[in-house]
PDB file of C-alpha atoms in Angstrom:
ATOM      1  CA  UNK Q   1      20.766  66.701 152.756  1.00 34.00           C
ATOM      2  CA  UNK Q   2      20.387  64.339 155.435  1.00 36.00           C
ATOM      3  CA  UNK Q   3      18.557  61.147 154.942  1.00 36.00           C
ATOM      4  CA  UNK Q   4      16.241  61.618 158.020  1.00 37.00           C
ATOM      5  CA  UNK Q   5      13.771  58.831 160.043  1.00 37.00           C
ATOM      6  CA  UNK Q   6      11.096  61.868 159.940  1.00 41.00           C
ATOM      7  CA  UNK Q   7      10.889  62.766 156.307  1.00 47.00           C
ATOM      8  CA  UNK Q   8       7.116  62.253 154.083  1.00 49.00           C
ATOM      9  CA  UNK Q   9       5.283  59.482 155.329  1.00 51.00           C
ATOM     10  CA  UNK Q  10       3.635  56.978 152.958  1.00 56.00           C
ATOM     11  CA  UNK Q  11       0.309  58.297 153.072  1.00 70.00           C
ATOM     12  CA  UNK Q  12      -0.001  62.153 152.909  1.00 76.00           C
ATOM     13  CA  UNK Q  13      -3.083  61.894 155.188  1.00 78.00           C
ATOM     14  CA  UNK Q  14      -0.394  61.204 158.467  1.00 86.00           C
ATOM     15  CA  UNK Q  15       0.892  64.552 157.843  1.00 91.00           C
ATOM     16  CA  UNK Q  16      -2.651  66.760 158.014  1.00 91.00           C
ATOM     17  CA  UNK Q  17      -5.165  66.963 161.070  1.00 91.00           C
ATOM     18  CA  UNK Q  18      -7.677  69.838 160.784  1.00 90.00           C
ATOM     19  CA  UNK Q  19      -6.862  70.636 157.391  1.00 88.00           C
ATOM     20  CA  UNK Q  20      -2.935  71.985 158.422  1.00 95.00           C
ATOM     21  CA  UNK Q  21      -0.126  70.239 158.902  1.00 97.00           C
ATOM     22  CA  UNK Q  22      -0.029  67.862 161.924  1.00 96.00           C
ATOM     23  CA  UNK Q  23       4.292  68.301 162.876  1.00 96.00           C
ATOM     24  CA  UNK Q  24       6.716  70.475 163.125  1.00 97.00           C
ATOM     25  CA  UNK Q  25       8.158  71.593 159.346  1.00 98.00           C
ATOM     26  CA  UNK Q  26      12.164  71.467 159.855  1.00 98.00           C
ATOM     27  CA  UNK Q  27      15.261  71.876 157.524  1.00 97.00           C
ATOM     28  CA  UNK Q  28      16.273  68.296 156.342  1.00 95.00           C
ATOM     29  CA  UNK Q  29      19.445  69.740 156.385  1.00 95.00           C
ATOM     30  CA  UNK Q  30      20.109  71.299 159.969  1.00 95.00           C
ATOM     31  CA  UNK Q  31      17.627  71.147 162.901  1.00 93.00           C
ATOM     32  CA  UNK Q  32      15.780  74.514 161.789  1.00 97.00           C
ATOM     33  CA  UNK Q  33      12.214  75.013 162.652  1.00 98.00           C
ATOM     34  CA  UNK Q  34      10.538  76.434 158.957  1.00 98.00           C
ATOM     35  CA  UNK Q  35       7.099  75.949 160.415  1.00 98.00           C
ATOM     36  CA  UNK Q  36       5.053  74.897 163.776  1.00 98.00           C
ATOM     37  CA  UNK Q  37       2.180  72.993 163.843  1.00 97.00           C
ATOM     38  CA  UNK Q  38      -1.428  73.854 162.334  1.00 97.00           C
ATOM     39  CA  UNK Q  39      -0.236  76.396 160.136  1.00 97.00           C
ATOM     40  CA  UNK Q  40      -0.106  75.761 156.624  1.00 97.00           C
ATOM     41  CA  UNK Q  41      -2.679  73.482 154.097  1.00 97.00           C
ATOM     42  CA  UNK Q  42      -1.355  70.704 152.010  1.00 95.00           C
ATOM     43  CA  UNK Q  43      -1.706  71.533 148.347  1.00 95.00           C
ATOM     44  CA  UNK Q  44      -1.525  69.949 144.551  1.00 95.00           C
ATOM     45  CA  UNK Q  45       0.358  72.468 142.632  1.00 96.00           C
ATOM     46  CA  UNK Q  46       2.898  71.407 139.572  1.00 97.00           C
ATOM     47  CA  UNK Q  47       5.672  73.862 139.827  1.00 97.00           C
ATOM     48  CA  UNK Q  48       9.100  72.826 138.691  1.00 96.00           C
ATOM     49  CA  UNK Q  49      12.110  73.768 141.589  1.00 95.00           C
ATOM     50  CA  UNK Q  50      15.797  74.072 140.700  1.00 92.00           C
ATOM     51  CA  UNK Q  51      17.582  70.895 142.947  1.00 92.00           C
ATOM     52  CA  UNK Q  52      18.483  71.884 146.666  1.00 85.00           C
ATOM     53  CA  UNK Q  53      22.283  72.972 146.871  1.00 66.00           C
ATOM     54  CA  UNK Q  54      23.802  75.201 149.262  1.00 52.00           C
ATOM     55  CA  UNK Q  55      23.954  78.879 148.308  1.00 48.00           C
ATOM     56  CA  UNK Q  56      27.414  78.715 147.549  1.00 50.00           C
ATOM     57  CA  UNK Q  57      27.766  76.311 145.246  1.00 51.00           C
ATOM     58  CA  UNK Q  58      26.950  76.709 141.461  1.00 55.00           C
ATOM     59  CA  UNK Q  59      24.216  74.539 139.415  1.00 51.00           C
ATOM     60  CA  UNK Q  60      23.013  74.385 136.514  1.00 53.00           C
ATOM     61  CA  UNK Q  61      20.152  76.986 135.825  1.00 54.00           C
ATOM     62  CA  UNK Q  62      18.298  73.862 134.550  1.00 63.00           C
ATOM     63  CA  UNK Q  63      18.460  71.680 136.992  1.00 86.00           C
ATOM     64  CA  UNK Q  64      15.734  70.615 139.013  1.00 92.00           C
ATOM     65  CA  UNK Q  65      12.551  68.597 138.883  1.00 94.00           C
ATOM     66  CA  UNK Q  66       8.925  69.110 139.162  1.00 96.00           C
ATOM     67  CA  UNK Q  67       7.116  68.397 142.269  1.00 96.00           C
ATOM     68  CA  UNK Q  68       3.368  68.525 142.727  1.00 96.00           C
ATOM     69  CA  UNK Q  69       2.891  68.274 147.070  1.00 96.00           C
ATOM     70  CA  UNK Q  70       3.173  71.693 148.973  1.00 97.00           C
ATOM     71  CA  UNK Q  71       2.367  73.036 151.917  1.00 97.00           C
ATOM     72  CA  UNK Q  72       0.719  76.399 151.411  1.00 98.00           C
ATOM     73  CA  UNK Q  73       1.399  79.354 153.902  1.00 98.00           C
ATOM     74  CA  UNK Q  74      -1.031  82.549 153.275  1.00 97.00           C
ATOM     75  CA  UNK Q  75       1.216  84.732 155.170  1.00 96.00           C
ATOM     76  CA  UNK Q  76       5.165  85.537 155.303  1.00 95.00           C
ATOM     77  CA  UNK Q  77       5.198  86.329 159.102  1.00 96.00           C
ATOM     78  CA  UNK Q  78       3.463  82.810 160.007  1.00 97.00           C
ATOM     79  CA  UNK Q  79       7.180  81.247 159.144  1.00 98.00           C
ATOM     80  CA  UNK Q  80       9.145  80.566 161.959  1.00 97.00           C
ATOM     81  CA  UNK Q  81      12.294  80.573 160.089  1.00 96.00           C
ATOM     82  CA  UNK Q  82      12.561  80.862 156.432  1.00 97.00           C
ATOM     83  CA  UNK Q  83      14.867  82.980 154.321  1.00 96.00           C
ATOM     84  CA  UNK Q  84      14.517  84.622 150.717  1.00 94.00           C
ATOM     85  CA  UNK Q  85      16.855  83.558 147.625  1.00 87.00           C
ATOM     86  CA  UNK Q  86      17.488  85.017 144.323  1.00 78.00           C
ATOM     87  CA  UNK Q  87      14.218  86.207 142.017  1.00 89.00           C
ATOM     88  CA  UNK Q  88      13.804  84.362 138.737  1.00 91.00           C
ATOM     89  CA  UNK Q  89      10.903  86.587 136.835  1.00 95.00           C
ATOM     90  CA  UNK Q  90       8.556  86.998 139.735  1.00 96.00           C
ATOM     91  CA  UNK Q  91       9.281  83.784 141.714  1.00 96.00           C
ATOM     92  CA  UNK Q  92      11.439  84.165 144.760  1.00 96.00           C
ATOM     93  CA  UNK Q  93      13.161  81.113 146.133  1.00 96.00           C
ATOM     94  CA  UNK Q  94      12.487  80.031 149.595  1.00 97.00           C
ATOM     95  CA  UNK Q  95      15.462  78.791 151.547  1.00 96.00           C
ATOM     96  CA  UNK Q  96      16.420  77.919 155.189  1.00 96.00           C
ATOM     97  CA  UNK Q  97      17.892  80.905 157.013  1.00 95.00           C
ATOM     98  CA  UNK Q  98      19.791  79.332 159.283  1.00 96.00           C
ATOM     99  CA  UNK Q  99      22.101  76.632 156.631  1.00 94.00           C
ATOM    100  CA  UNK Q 100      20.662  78.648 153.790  1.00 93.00           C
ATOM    101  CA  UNK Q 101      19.984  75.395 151.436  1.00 93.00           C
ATOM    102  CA  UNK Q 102      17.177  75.179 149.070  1.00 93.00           C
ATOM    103  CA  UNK Q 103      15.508  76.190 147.254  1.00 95.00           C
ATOM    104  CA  UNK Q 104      12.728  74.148 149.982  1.00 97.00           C
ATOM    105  CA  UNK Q 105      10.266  76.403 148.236  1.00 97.00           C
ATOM    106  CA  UNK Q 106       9.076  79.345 146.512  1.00 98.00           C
ATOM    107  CA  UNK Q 107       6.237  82.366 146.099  1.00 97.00           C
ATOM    108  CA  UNK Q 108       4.968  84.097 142.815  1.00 97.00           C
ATOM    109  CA  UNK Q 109       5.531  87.995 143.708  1.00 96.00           C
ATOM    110  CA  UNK Q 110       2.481  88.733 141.885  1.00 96.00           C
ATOM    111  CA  UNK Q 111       0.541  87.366 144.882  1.00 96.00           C
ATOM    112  CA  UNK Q 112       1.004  88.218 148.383  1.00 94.00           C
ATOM    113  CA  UNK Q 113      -1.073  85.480 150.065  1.00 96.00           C
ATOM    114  CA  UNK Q 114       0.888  82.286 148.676  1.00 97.00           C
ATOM    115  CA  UNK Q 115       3.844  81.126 149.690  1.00 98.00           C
ATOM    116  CA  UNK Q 116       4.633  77.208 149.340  1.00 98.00           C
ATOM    117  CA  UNK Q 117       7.423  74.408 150.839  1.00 98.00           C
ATOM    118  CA  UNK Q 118       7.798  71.700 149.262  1.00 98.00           C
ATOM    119  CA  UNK Q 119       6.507  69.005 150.984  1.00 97.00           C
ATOM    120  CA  UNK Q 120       9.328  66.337 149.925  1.00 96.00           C
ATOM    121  CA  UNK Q 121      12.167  69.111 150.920  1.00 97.00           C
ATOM    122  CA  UNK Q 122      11.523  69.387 154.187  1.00 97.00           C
ATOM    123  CA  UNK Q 123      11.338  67.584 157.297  1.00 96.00           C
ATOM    124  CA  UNK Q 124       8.025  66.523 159.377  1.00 96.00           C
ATOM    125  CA  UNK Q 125       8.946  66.058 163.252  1.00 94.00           C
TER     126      UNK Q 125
END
């Protein structure tokens, strides 16, 4: 994960303008576009995320932490690029398609019109 000059700002508020997200939403690990401008709401949502490792490599099932800032998306086709990981219960991992790290997010199965990224896993360009 690269320790970027464009990752959460201070004060949420210099991320939103309208009510969506001011900047571009990029990979923190490669320069991947996950979302463009004025499409998704910031949201307070606890939901505990495994840590961010690349596919490949093995963790703990465990490990992870809980994080409470999200930026919801009410429709899969609105990503620009965003891929799919494994499916704990009825959660699906979110995960950059092009480097494939995460998870930077996730969506409950059981409804079709939420899908969230982390705020503090992703870039904001």
């Amino acid at each position: 994960m690269a320790e970027g000059s464009s990752s959460v700002p201070s004060n949420k508020g210099d991320l939103i303008e309208n009510g969506k997200n001011k900047t571009k939403i990029c990979c923190k690990r490669c320069p991947s576009l996950v979302l463009s401008p004025n499409q998704a709401t910031l949201t307070e949502k606890e939901f505990f995320l495994p840590y961010m490792y690349k596919k490949k490599v093995e963790s703990q099932p465990h490990d992870g932490e809980t994080l409470t800032d999200y930026w919801l998306v009410e429709d899969m086709f609105t990503f620009d690029n965003v891929g799919f990981s494994n499916t704990v219960g009825s959660i699906k991992y979110l995960i950059c398609a092009d480097c494939e790290i995460g998870p930077i997010g996730w969506h409950d199965l059981t409804n079709k019109k939420a899908f969230y990224i982390a705020v503090d896993r992703v870039q904001h360009v």
